mmCIF file of C-alpha atoms in Angstrom:
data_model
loop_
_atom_site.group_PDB
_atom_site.id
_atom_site.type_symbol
_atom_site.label_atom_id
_atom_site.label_comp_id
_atom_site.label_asym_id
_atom_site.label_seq_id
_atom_site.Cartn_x
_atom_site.Cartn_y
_atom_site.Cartn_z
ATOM 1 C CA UNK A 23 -12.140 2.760 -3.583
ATOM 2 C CA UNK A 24 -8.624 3.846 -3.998
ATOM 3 C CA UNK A 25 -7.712 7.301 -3.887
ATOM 4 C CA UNK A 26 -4.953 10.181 -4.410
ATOM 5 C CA UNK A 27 -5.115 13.834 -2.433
ATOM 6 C CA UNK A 28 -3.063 16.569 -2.844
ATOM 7 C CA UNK A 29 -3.706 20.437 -2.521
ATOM 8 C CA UNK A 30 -5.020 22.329 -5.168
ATOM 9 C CA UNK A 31 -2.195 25.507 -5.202
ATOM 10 C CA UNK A 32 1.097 26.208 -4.233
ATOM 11 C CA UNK A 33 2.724 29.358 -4.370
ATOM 12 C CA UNK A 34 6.670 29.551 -3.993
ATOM 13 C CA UNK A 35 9.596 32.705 -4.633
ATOM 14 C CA UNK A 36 12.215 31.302 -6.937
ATOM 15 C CA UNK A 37 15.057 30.076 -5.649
ATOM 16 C CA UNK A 38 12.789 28.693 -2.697
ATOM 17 C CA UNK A 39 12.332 24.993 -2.486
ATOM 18 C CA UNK A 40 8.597 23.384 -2.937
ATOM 19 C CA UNK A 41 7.716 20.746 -1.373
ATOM 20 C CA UNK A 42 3.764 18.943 -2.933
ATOM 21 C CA UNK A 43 2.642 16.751 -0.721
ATOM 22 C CA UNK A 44 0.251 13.867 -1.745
ATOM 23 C CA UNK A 45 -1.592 11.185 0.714
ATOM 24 C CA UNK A 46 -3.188 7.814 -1.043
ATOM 25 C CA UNK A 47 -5.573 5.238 0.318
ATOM 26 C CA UNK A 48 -4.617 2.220 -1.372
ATOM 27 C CA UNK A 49 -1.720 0.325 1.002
ATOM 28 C CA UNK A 50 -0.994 -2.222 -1.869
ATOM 29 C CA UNK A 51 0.867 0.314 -4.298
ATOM 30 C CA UNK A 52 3.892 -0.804 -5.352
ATOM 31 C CA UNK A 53 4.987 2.184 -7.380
ATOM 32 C CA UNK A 54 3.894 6.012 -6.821
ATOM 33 C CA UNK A 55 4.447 8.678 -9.759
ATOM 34 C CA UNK A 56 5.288 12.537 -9.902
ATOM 35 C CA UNK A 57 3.891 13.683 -13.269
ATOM 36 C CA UNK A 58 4.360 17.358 -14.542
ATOM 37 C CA UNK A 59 1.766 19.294 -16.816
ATOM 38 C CA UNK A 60 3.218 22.769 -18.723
ATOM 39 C CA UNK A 61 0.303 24.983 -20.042
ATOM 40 C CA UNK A 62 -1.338 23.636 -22.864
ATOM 41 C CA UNK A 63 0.970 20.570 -22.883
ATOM 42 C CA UNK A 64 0.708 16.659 -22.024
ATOM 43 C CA UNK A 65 1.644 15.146 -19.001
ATOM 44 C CA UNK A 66 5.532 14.398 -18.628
ATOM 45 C CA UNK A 67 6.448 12.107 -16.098
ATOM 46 C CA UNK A 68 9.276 13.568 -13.915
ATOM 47 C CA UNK A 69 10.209 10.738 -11.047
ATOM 48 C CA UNK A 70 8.748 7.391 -9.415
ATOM 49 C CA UNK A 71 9.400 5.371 -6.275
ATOM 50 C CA UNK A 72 9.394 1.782 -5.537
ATOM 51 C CA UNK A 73 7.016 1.165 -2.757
ATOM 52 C CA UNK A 74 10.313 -0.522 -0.601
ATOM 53 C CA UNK A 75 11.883 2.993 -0.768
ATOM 54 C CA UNK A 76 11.240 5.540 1.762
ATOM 55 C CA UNK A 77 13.566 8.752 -0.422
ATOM 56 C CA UNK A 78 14.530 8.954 -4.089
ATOM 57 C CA UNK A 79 17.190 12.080 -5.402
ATOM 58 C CA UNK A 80 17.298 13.062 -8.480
ATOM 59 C CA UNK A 81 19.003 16.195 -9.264
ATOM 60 C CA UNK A 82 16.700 19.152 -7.664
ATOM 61 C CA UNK A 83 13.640 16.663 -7.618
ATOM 62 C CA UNK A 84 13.585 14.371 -4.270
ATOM 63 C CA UNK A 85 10.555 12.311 -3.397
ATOM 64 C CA UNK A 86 9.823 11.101 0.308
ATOM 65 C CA UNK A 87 7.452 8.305 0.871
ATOM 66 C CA UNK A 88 5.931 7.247 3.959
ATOM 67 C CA UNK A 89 4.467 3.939 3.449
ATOM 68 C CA UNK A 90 2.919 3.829 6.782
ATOM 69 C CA UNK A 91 1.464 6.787 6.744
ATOM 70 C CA UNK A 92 0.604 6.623 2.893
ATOM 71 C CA UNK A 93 2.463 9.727 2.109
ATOM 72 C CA UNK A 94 4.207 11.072 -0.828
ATOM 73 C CA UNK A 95 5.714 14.238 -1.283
ATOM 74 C CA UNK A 96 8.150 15.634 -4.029
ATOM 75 C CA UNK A 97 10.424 18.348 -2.866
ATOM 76 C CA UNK A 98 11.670 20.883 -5.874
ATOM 77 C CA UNK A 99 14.886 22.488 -4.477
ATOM 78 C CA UNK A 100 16.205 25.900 -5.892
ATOM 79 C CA UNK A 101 12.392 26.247 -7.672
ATOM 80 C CA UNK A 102 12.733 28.331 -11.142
ATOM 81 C CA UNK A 103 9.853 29.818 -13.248
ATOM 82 C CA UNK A 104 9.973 27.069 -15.652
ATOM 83 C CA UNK A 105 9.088 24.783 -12.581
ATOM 84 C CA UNK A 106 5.219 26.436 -12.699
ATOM 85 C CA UNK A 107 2.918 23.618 -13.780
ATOM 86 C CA UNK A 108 0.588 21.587 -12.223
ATOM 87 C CA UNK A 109 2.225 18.593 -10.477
ATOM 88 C CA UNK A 110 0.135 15.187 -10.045
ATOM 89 C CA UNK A 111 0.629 12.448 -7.861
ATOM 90 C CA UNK A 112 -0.516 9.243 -8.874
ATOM 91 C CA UNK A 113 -0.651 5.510 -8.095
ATOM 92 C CA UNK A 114 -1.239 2.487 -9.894
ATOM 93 C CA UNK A 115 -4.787 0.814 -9.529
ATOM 94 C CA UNK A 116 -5.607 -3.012 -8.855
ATOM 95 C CA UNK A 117 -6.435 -2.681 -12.720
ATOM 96 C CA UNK A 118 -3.212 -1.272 -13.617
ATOM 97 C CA UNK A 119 -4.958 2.284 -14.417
ATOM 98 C CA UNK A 120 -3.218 5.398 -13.144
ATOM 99 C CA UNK A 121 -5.537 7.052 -10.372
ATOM 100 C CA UNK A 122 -4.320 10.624 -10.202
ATOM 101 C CA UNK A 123 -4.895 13.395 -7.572
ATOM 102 C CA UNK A 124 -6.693 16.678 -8.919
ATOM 103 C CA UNK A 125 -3.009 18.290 -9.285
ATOM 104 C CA UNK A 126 -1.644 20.933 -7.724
ATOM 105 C CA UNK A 127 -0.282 24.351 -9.635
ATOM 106 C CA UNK A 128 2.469 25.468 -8.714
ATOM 107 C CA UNK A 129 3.007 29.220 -9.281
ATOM 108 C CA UNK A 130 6.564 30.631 -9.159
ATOM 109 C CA UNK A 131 7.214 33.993 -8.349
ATOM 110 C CA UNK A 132 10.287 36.068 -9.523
ATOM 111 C CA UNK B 11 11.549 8.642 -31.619
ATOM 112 C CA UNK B 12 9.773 6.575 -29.234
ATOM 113 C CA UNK B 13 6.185 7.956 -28.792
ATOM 114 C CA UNK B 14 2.449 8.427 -28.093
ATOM 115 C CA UNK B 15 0.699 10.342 -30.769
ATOM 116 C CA UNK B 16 -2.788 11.353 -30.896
ATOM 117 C CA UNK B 17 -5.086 13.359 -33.905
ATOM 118 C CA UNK B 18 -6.987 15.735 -34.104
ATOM 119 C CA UNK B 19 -5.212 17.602 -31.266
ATOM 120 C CA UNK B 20 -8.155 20.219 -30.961
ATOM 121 C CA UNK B 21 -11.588 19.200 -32.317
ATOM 122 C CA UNK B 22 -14.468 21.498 -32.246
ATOM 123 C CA UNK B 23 -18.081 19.307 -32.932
ATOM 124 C CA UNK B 24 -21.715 19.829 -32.472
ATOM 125 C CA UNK B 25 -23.862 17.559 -30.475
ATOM 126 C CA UNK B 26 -24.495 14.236 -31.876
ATOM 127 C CA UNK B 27 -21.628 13.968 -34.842
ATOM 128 C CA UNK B 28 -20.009 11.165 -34.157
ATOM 129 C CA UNK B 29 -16.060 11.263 -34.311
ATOM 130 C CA UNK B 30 -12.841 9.297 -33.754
ATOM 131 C CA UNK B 31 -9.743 10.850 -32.024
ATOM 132 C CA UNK B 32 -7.206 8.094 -32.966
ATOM 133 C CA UNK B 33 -3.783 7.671 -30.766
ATOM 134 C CA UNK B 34 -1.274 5.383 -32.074
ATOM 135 C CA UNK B 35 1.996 4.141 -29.930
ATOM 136 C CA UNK B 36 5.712 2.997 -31.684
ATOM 137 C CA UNK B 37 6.754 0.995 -28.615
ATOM 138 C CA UNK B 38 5.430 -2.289 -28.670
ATOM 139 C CA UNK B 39 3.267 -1.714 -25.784
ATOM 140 C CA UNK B 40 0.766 -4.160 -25.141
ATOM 141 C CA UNK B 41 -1.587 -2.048 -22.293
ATOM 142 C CA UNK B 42 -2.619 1.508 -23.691
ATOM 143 C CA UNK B 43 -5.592 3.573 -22.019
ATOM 144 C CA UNK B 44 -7.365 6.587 -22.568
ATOM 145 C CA UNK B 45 -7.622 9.593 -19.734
ATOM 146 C CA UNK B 46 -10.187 12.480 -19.605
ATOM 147 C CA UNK B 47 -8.794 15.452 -17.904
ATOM 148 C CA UNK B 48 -11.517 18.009 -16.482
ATOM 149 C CA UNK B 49 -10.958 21.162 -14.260
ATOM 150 C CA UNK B 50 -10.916 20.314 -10.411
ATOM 151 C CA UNK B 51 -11.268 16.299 -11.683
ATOM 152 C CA UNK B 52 -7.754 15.715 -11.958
ATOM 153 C CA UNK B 53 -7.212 12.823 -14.906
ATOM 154 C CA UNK B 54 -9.947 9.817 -14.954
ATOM 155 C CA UNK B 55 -9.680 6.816 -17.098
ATOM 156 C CA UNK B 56 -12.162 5.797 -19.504
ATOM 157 C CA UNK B 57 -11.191 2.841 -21.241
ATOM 158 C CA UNK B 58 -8.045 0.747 -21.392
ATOM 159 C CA UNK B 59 -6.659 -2.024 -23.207
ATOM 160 C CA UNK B 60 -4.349 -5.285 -21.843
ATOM 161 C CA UNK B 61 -3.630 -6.107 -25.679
ATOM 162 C CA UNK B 62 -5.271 -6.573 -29.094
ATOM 163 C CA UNK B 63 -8.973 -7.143 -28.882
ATOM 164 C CA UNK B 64 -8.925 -6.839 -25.031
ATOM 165 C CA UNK B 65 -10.643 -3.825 -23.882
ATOM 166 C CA UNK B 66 -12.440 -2.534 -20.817
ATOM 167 C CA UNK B 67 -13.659 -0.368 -18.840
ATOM 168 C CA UNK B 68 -12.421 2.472 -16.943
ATOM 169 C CA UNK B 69 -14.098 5.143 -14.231
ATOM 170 C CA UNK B 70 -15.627 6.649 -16.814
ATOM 171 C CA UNK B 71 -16.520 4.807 -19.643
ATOM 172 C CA UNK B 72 -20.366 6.260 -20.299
ATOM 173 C CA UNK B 73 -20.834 8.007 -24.111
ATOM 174 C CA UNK B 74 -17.179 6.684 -25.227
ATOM 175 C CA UNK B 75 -16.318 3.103 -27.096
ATOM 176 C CA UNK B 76 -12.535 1.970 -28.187
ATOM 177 C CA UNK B 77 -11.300 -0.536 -30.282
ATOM 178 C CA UNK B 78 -8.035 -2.725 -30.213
ATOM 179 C CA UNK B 79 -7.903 -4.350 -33.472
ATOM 180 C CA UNK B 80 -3.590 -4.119 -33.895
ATOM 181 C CA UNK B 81 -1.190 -3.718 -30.970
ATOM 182 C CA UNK B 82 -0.325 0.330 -31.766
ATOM 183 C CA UNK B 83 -3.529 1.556 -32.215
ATOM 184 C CA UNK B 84 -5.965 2.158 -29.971
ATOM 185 C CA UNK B 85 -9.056 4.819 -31.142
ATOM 186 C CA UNK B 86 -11.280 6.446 -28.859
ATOM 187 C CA UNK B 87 -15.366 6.669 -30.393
ATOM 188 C CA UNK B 88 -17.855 9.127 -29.280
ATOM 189 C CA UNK B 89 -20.492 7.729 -31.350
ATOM 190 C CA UNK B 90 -22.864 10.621 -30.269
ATOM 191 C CA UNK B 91 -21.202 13.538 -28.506
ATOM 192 C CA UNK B 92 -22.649 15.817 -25.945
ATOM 193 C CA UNK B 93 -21.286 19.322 -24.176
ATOM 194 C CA UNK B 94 -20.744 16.901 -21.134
ATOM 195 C CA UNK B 95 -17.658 14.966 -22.899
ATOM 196 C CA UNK B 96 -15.702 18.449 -23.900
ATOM 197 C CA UNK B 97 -13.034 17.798 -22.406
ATOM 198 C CA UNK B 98 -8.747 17.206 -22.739
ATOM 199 C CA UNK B 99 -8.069 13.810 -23.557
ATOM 200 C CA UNK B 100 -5.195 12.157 -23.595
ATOM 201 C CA UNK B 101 -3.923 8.428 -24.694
ATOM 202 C CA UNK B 102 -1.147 6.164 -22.785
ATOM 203 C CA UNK B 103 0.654 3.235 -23.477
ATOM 204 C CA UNK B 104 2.203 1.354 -20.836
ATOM 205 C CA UNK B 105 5.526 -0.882 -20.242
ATOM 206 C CA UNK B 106 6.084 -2.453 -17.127
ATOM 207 C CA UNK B 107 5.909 0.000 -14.473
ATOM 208 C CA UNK B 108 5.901 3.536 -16.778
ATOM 209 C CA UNK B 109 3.415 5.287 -18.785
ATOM 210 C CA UNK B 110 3.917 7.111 -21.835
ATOM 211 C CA UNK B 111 0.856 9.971 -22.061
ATOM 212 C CA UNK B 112 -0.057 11.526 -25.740
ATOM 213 C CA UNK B 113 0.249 15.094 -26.561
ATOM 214 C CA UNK B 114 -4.058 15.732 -25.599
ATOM 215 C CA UNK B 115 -6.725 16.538 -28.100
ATOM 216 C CA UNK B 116 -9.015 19.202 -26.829
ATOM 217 C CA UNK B 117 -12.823 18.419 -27.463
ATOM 218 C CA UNK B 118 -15.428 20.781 -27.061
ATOM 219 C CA UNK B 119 -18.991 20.046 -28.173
ATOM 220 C CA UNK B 120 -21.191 22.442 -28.684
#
């Protein structure tokens, strides 16, 4: 069935840039999502790509996707403390369901 | 404001009381689902919805029923609730390619 991986933790210094990395199984997607989850909030989406795209920039967010080797990864440059969350990669389903990876915290250190 | 909302947004039940977490949307949006979100599980989808009075089933739809009788509603049912279904929940409505996620109710059941 289809699936999303990404590590579990990532621990960065501020002002470093993170980089969450994400692999998928399903070579059909058409879009790929970045979602971001604050303590004790919802889920916010931050950024999606087209599956004809290999880079999108936004601001300090940029997402690489390699379609070939069914990689996504969302780069954070000049990471603050209000960046710590847990990050999710997702893709849409044959149902149109998201299917998300497990999410990966991100910890910034001062 | 366009949004998702959801109620309670923290429950606390005993085994076998059946309850309703409702989650209404202000967009129009004819596909709305509902998410579980467990510790090292990442975000699974129970149920979803293509429109009024069409609803099925998601990854994990065991011990959980929803009903689509008008386009912005969308309730999830635990008709009888066990420890196994605490959880953080959360409601979506979708438009085209995007998402829209509720705030979460947390569940526990005791």
């Amino acid at each position: 069935g289809e699936d999303v991986e990404q590590s579990l933790f990532l621990s960065v210094r501020e002002g470093d840039s993170s980089v969450i990395n994400c692999t998928y199984t399903d070579s059909s997607s058409t879009y790929l999502y970045w979602y971001k989850q604050e303590p004790g909030a919802g889920l916010q989406l931050l950024t999606y790509i087209f599956s004809n795209m290999d880079m999108k920039q936004d601001q300090r967010l940029t997402v690489l996707l390699n379609k070939k080797d069914k990689h996504l990864s969302l780069r954070i440059a000049d990471t603050q403390t209000g960046d710590s969350a847990i990050y999710f990669c997702a893709d849409i389903g044959s149902q149109g369901n998201l299917i998300f990876g497990k999410g990966t915290k991100l910890s910034v250190k001062p | 404001e366009a949004q998702v909302t959801q109620n309670p947004r923290y429950l606390i039940t005993v085994t076998g009381k059946k309850l309703t977490v409702t989650c209404s949307q202000n967009m129009n949006h004819e596909y709305m689902s509902w998410y579980r979100q467990d510790p090292g599980l990442g975000l699974r989808q129970i149920y979803y919805s293509m429109n009024v009075e069409v609803t099925d089933k998601g990854d994990v739809p065991e011990g959980y029923k929803v009903s689509r009788k008008e386009k912005r509603n969308f309730p999830l049912i635990l008709e009888s609730p066990s420890p196994n279904q605490t959880s953080l929940y959360f409601c979506a409505s979708r438009l085209g390619n995007t998402q829209y996620f509720g705030p979460g109710t947390r569940l526990t059941v005791l």
